[in-house]
mmCIF file of C-alpha atoms in Angstrom:
data_model
loop_
_atom_site.group_PDB
_atom_site.id
_atom_site.type_symbol
_atom_site.label_atom_id
_atom_site.label_comp_id
_atom_site.label_asym_id
_atom_site.label_seq_id
_atom_site.Cartn_x
_atom_site.Cartn_y
_atom_site.Cartn_z
ATOM 1 C CA MET A 1 0.000 0.000 0.000
ATOM 2 C CA GLU A 2 1.472 3.329 -1.058
ATOM 3 C CA SER A 3 1.049 6.422 1.067
ATOM 4 C CA THR A 4 0.307 8.451 -2.081
ATOM 5 C CA ASP A 5 -2.732 6.242 -2.759
ATOM 6 C CA VAL A 6 -4.040 6.907 0.748
ATOM 7 C CA ILE A 7 -3.382 10.654 0.387
ATOM 8 C CA ASN A 8 -5.443 10.721 -2.812
ATOM 9 C CA GLU A 9 -8.302 8.908 -1.064
ATOM 10 C CA ILE A 10 -8.184 11.416 1.790
ATOM 11 C CA ARG A 11 -8.306 14.349 -0.627
ATOM 12 C CA GLY A 12 -11.460 12.892 -2.141
ATOM 13 C CA ILE A 13 -13.186 12.727 1.249
ATOM 14 C CA LEU A 14 -12.184 15.861 3.143
ATOM 15 C CA PRO A 15 -14.541 18.806 2.874
ATOM 16 C CA ARG A 16 -12.774 22.147 2.883
ATOM 17 C CA ASN A 17 -14.381 25.111 4.591
ATOM 18 C CA SER A 18 -14.211 28.723 3.506
ATOM 19 C CA ILE A 19 -11.110 29.575 5.554
ATOM 20 C CA GLY A 20 -8.962 26.849 4.004
ATOM 21 C CA LYS A 21 -9.067 24.340 6.855
ATOM 22 C CA TYR A 22 -10.121 20.703 6.703
ATOM 23 C CA ASP A 23 -12.576 18.837 8.913
ATOM 24 C CA LEU A 24 -10.426 15.830 9.833
ATOM 25 C CA LEU A 25 -13.262 14.133 11.723
ATOM 26 C CA THR A 26 -14.731 13.226 8.332
ATOM 27 C CA ILE A 27 -11.930 10.686 7.850
ATOM 28 C CA PHE A 28 -13.132 8.676 10.841
ATOM 29 C CA THR A 29 -16.510 8.019 9.205
ATOM 30 C CA HIS A 30 -14.812 6.101 6.379
ATOM 31 C CA LYS A 31 -13.673 2.824 7.961
ATOM 32 C CA THR A 32 -11.655 1.579 5.000
ATOM 33 C CA VAL A 33 -9.742 4.834 4.540
ATOM 34 C CA PHE A 34 -9.190 5.204 8.289
ATOM 35 C CA ASP A 35 -7.794 1.651 8.443
ATOM 36 C CA LYS A 36 -5.436 2.426 5.544
ATOM 37 C CA ILE A 37 -4.235 5.629 7.223
ATOM 38 C CA VAL A 38 -3.480 3.742 10.432
ATOM 39 C CA LYS A 39 -1.584 1.022 8.551
ATOM 40 C CA VAL A 40 0.494 3.498 6.519
ATOM 41 C CA LEU A 41 1.368 5.568 9.594
ATOM 42 C CA SER A 42 2.310 2.406 11.504
ATOM 43 C CA LEU A 43 4.594 0.841 8.886
ATOM 44 C CA ASP A 44 7.884 2.471 9.885
ATOM 45 C CA PHE A 45 7.351 1.911 13.610
ATOM 46 C CA GLN A 46 6.605 -1.832 13.748
ATOM 47 C CA ASN A 47 8.763 -3.439 16.485
ATOM 48 C CA LYS A 48 10.547 -0.114 17.107
ATOM 49 C CA VAL A 49 8.416 1.595 19.773
ATOM 50 C CA ASP A 50 6.866 0.721 23.115
ATOM 51 C CA TYR A 51 4.317 3.548 23.194
ATOM 52 C CA VAL A 52 2.546 5.969 20.899
ATOM 53 C CA ALA A 53 2.057 9.499 22.248
ATOM 54 C CA ALA A 54 -0.377 11.946 20.685
ATOM 55 C CA PRO A 55 -1.879 15.339 21.572
ATOM 56 C CA GLU A 56 -5.462 15.540 22.768
ATOM 57 C CA ALA A 57 -8.599 15.547 20.699
ATOM 58 C CA ILE A 58 -8.087 14.177 17.186
ATOM 59 C CA GLY A 59 -4.581 12.966 18.034
ATOM 60 C CA TRP A 60 -6.012 10.661 20.675
ATOM 61 C CA ILE A 61 -8.351 9.026 18.178
ATOM 62 C CA LEU A 62 -5.613 8.401 15.638
ATOM 63 C CA GLY A 63 -2.935 7.669 18.240
ATOM 64 C CA THR A 64 -4.920 4.946 19.985
ATOM 65 C CA ALA A 65 -5.662 3.280 16.642
ATOM 66 C CA ILE A 66 -1.958 3.336 15.717
ATOM 67 C CA ALA A 67 -0.984 2.001 19.152
ATOM 68 C CA LYS A 68 -3.470 -0.851 18.734
ATOM 69 C CA GLU A 69 -2.111 -1.619 15.257
ATOM 70 C CA LEU A 70 1.439 -1.729 16.661
ATOM 71 C CA GLY A 71 0.412 -3.687 19.763
ATOM 72 C CA VAL A 72 1.875 -1.077 22.118
ATOM 73 C CA GLY A 73 0.631 1.295 24.800
ATOM 74 C CA PHE A 74 -0.790 4.768 24.279
ATOM 75 C CA ILE A 75 0.126 7.998 26.080
ATOM 76 C CA GLY A 76 -2.338 10.858 25.747
ATOM 77 C CA VAL A 77 -0.670 14.275 25.837
ATOM 78 C CA ARG A 78 -2.704 17.172 27.249
ATOM 79 C CA LYS A 79 -2.243 20.880 26.807
ATOM 80 C CA GLY A 80 -0.824 22.407 29.981
ATOM 81 C CA ASP A 81 -3.871 24.551 30.658
ATOM 82 C CA LYS A 82 -6.255 21.602 30.240
ATOM 83 C CA LEU A 83 -4.962 19.284 32.941
ATOM 84 C CA PRO A 84 -7.683 17.586 35.019
ATOM 85 C CA TYR A 85 -6.236 18.778 38.342
#
């Protein structure tokens, strides 16, 4: 699976709003494309990491999927001003 193929699929899905930003949550509604994204992003890290760390919100969704694909733990990273304590 080539990353360029996945990028082209993503471009076909993502709606673009008037200020030039993309709604990345749309990707998660397309199971096949989401699975491909996770596999492509995981390829270079197989058997090389013990954890996946990702920033909160969308990063947690993608990060946990990548961690599961790699069979490793996940560390959620929070913004300093959003700590639960």
